[in-house]
Amino acid sequence: MSSPQQWSAADVPDQTGRTAVVTGSNTGIGYQAAAELAGHGAHVVLAVRDPARGEAAADRIRADHPGATVSTARLDLASLASVRAAAADLRAAHPRIDLLINNAGVMFTPRQDTADGFEMQFGTNHLGHFALTGLLLDAMLTVPGSRVVTVSSNAHRFKAAIHFDDLQWQRSYSRVGAYGQSKLANLLFTYELQRRLSAADAPTIAVAAHPGASNTELIRNLPAPMRPLAAWTSKLLFQPAEMGALPTLRAATDPAVTGGQYFGPDGWQQQRGHPVPVRSSRQSHDEEIQRRLWAVSEELTGVSYRV
């Protein structure tokens, strides 16, 4: 076992008997987290937009971990109809869910709308996961030790605010600003959900994590002239997805984790390293903003929580 300061995948406890749903898990840190959970005995559901890519990812996990139990579910977080259909299928197949990892996301997309008219980054990264969590929570609230883990980013600090007067960026648009808003929303959601779970004395906890600077496919949405340089920089400076997945895995499995914690790398500026509890921005802890965003999210998605 590694030391607490050097927590690694070797520290993931036995997951036998647990069911884990991981969004965006056919590639990147989502795939790495799903593979580790499956390798440690969990039944892992890869909730992905492209079923063919999901099945290919499941096959890779089974090849690397013979005997692993892996299934797939179609989920497009940019469509509330898809979120509702996926949640219904998941509840029917898995009446008990131990772990929901809200990992999927898009970054720096050009200005475009989801199927429901939401700005793509806010709609996918926050509203899609808000709706999915609310629709699956009943399958978790009776499960001791169940967890909702939502993946945020250091970008929640950069040009980040919840633009309540223009949530969908219709007046003007900034790729970086819209991404920062969505990642700040992930944290505000986590902290408000944890407060509600605690008030209900639920066995479920809400935790957040961020991967630091990780080499994943998220750069695909950068403007075309920037992609070659970004790809070269990522390979040279960023940590591999296996390391980027560790904060998520610790948030999801470490028995010492408590609700409302936030995990990230322990290196310089939380860019690289092993997962430890880290601080998020002061704004992310503003309870008034948390409650206001929650109310707006319920209104926009039509999903209300029992807690």
Short mmCIF file of C-alpha atoms in Angstrom, two decimals, residues 8-141:
data_model
loop_
_atom_site.label_atom_id
_atom_site.label_comp_id
_atom_site.label_asym_id
_atom_site.label_seq_id
_atom_site.Cartn_x
_atom_site.Cartn_y
_atom_site.Cartn_z
CA SER A 8 -2.41 5.35 -6.03
CA ALA A 9 -4.63 2.85 -7.82
CA ALA A 10 -3.11 0.16 -5.59
CA ASP A 11 -5.05 1.74 -2.71
CA VAL A 12 -8.47 1.21 -4.29
CA PRO A 13 -10.27 -1.20 -1.92
CA ASP A 14 -12.13 -4.27 -3.11
CA GLN A 15 -15.22 -3.13 -5.01
CA THR A 16 -16.94 -6.50 -5.24
CA GLY A 17 -20.71 -6.15 -5.00
CA ARG A 18 -20.74 -2.46 -5.94
CA THR A 19 -22.39 -1.04 -9.05
CA ALA A 20 -20.71 2.02 -10.54
CA VAL A 21 -22.07 4.22 -13.33
CA VAL A 22 -19.37 6.31 -15.02
CA THR A 23 -20.31 8.92 -17.62
CA GLY A 24 -17.99 9.64 -20.53
CA SER A 25 -16.02 6.48 -19.84
CA ASN A 26 -14.98 5.25 -23.26
CA THR A 27 -11.82 7.37 -23.20
CA GLY A 28 -9.58 9.54 -21.01
CA ILE A 29 -9.83 9.71 -17.24
CA GLY A 30 -13.34 8.28 -17.29
CA TYR A 31 -12.08 5.15 -19.00
CA GLN A 32 -9.16 4.81 -16.60
CA ALA A 33 -11.42 5.20 -13.56
CA ALA A 34 -13.91 2.68 -14.95
CA ALA A 35 -11.17 0.18 -15.73
CA GLU A 36 -9.72 0.39 -12.23
CA LEU A 37 -13.14 -0.01 -10.62
CA ALA A 38 -13.90 -3.03 -12.80
CA GLY A 39 -10.47 -4.48 -12.08
CA HIS A 40 -11.22 -4.24 -8.37
CA GLY A 41 -14.49 -6.11 -8.67
CA ALA A 42 -17.20 -3.50 -9.32
CA HIS A 43 -19.91 -3.95 -11.91
CA VAL A 44 -19.18 -0.91 -14.06
CA VAL A 45 -21.64 0.69 -16.45
CA LEU A 46 -20.03 2.82 -19.16
CA ALA A 47 -22.59 5.56 -19.79
CA VAL A 48 -21.50 6.99 -23.14
CA ARG A 49 -22.84 8.89 -26.12
CA ASP A 50 -21.59 6.44 -28.77
CA PRO A 51 -22.63 2.81 -28.05
CA ALA A 52 -20.07 1.37 -30.48
CA ARG A 53 -17.19 3.19 -28.79
CA GLY A 54 -18.61 2.16 -25.43
CA GLU A 55 -18.63 -1.51 -26.39
CA ALA A 56 -15.07 -1.23 -27.69
CA ALA A 57 -14.00 0.30 -24.37
CA ALA A 58 -15.80 -2.45 -22.46
CA ASP A 59 -13.97 -5.05 -24.52
CA ARG A 60 -10.62 -3.44 -23.69
CA ILE A 61 -11.43 -3.49 -19.98
CA ARG A 62 -12.45 -7.17 -20.13
CA ALA A 63 -9.25 -8.01 -21.99
CA ASP A 64 -7.12 -6.26 -19.37
CA HIS A 65 -9.17 -7.59 -16.44
CA PRO A 66 -10.45 -11.08 -17.22
CA GLY A 67 -13.67 -11.74 -15.35
CA ALA A 68 -14.54 -8.03 -15.06
CA THR A 69 -18.24 -7.19 -15.26
CA VAL A 70 -18.77 -4.29 -17.62
CA SER A 71 -21.88 -3.11 -19.44
CA THR A 72 -22.79 -0.02 -21.45
CA ALA A 73 -25.63 2.48 -21.53
CA ARG A 74 -26.35 5.11 -24.15
CA LEU A 75 -26.27 8.61 -22.66
CA ASP A 76 -26.11 11.96 -24.43
CA LEU A 77 -25.87 14.61 -21.75
CA ALA A 78 -26.65 17.29 -24.33
CA SER A 79 -30.21 15.96 -24.58
CA LEU A 80 -32.58 15.84 -21.61
CA ALA A 81 -34.66 13.25 -23.46
CA SER A 82 -31.57 11.02 -23.68
CA VAL A 83 -30.77 11.65 -20.00
CA ARG A 84 -34.28 10.62 -18.98
CA ALA A 85 -34.22 7.51 -21.18
CA ALA A 86 -30.79 6.49 -19.90
CA ALA A 87 -31.83 7.02 -16.28
CA ALA A 88 -34.96 4.91 -16.76
CA ASP A 89 -32.91 2.10 -18.32
CA LEU A 90 -30.29 2.30 -15.58
CA ARG A 91 -32.86 2.21 -12.78
CA ALA A 92 -34.57 -0.78 -14.37
CA ALA A 93 -31.32 -2.70 -14.80
CA HIS A 94 -29.70 -1.58 -11.54
CA PRO A 95 -32.18 -0.84 -8.74
CA ARG A 96 -29.13 -0.41 -6.47
CA ILE A 97 -26.40 2.01 -7.53
CA ASP A 98 -23.42 2.45 -5.23
CA LEU A 99 -21.44 4.97 -7.23
CA LEU A 100 -22.27 7.61 -9.81
CA ILE A 101 -19.28 9.33 -11.36
CA ASN A 102 -20.26 12.46 -13.30
CA ASN A 103 -17.17 12.56 -15.47
CA ALA A 104 -18.22 13.35 -19.04
CA GLY A 105 -17.63 16.82 -20.36
CA VAL A 106 -16.83 19.09 -23.27
CA MET A 107 -14.29 21.90 -23.22
CA PHE A 108 -13.82 25.11 -25.19
CA THR A 109 -16.49 24.29 -27.75
CA PRO A 110 -17.54 26.86 -30.35
CA ARG A 111 -20.85 28.55 -29.55
CA GLN A 112 -23.57 25.96 -30.03
CA ASP A 113 -26.70 24.76 -28.26
CA THR A 114 -27.76 21.44 -26.82
CA ALA A 115 -30.94 19.75 -28.02
CA ASP A 116 -32.81 21.73 -25.36
CA GLY A 117 -31.36 25.13 -26.24
CA PHE A 118 -28.71 25.33 -23.52
CA GLU A 119 -25.18 26.56 -24.18
CA MET A 120 -23.26 23.35 -24.92
CA GLN A 121 -20.70 23.44 -22.10
CA PHE A 122 -23.15 24.50 -19.38
CA GLY A 123 -25.83 22.17 -20.71
CA THR A 124 -23.57 19.12 -20.97
CA ASN A 125 -21.17 19.54 -18.07
CA HIS A 126 -23.65 20.81 -15.49
CA LEU A 127 -27.31 20.56 -16.46
CA GLY A 128 -27.03 17.08 -17.99
CA HIS A 129 -25.33 15.73 -14.88
CA PHE A 130 -27.70 17.61 -12.58
CA ALA A 131 -30.65 15.91 -14.27
CA LEU A 132 -29.01 12.48 -14.39
CA THR A 133 -28.09 12.58 -10.70
CA GLY A 134 -31.58 13.64 -9.69
CA LEU A 135 -33.14 10.87 -11.73
CA LEU A 136 -30.82 8.19 -10.33
CA LEU A 137 -30.65 9.33 -6.73
CA ASP A 138 -33.52 7.13 -5.54
CA ALA A 139 -31.43 4.10 -6.48
CA MET A 140 -28.65 5.39 -4.19
CA LEU A 141 -30.43 6.81 -1.14
#
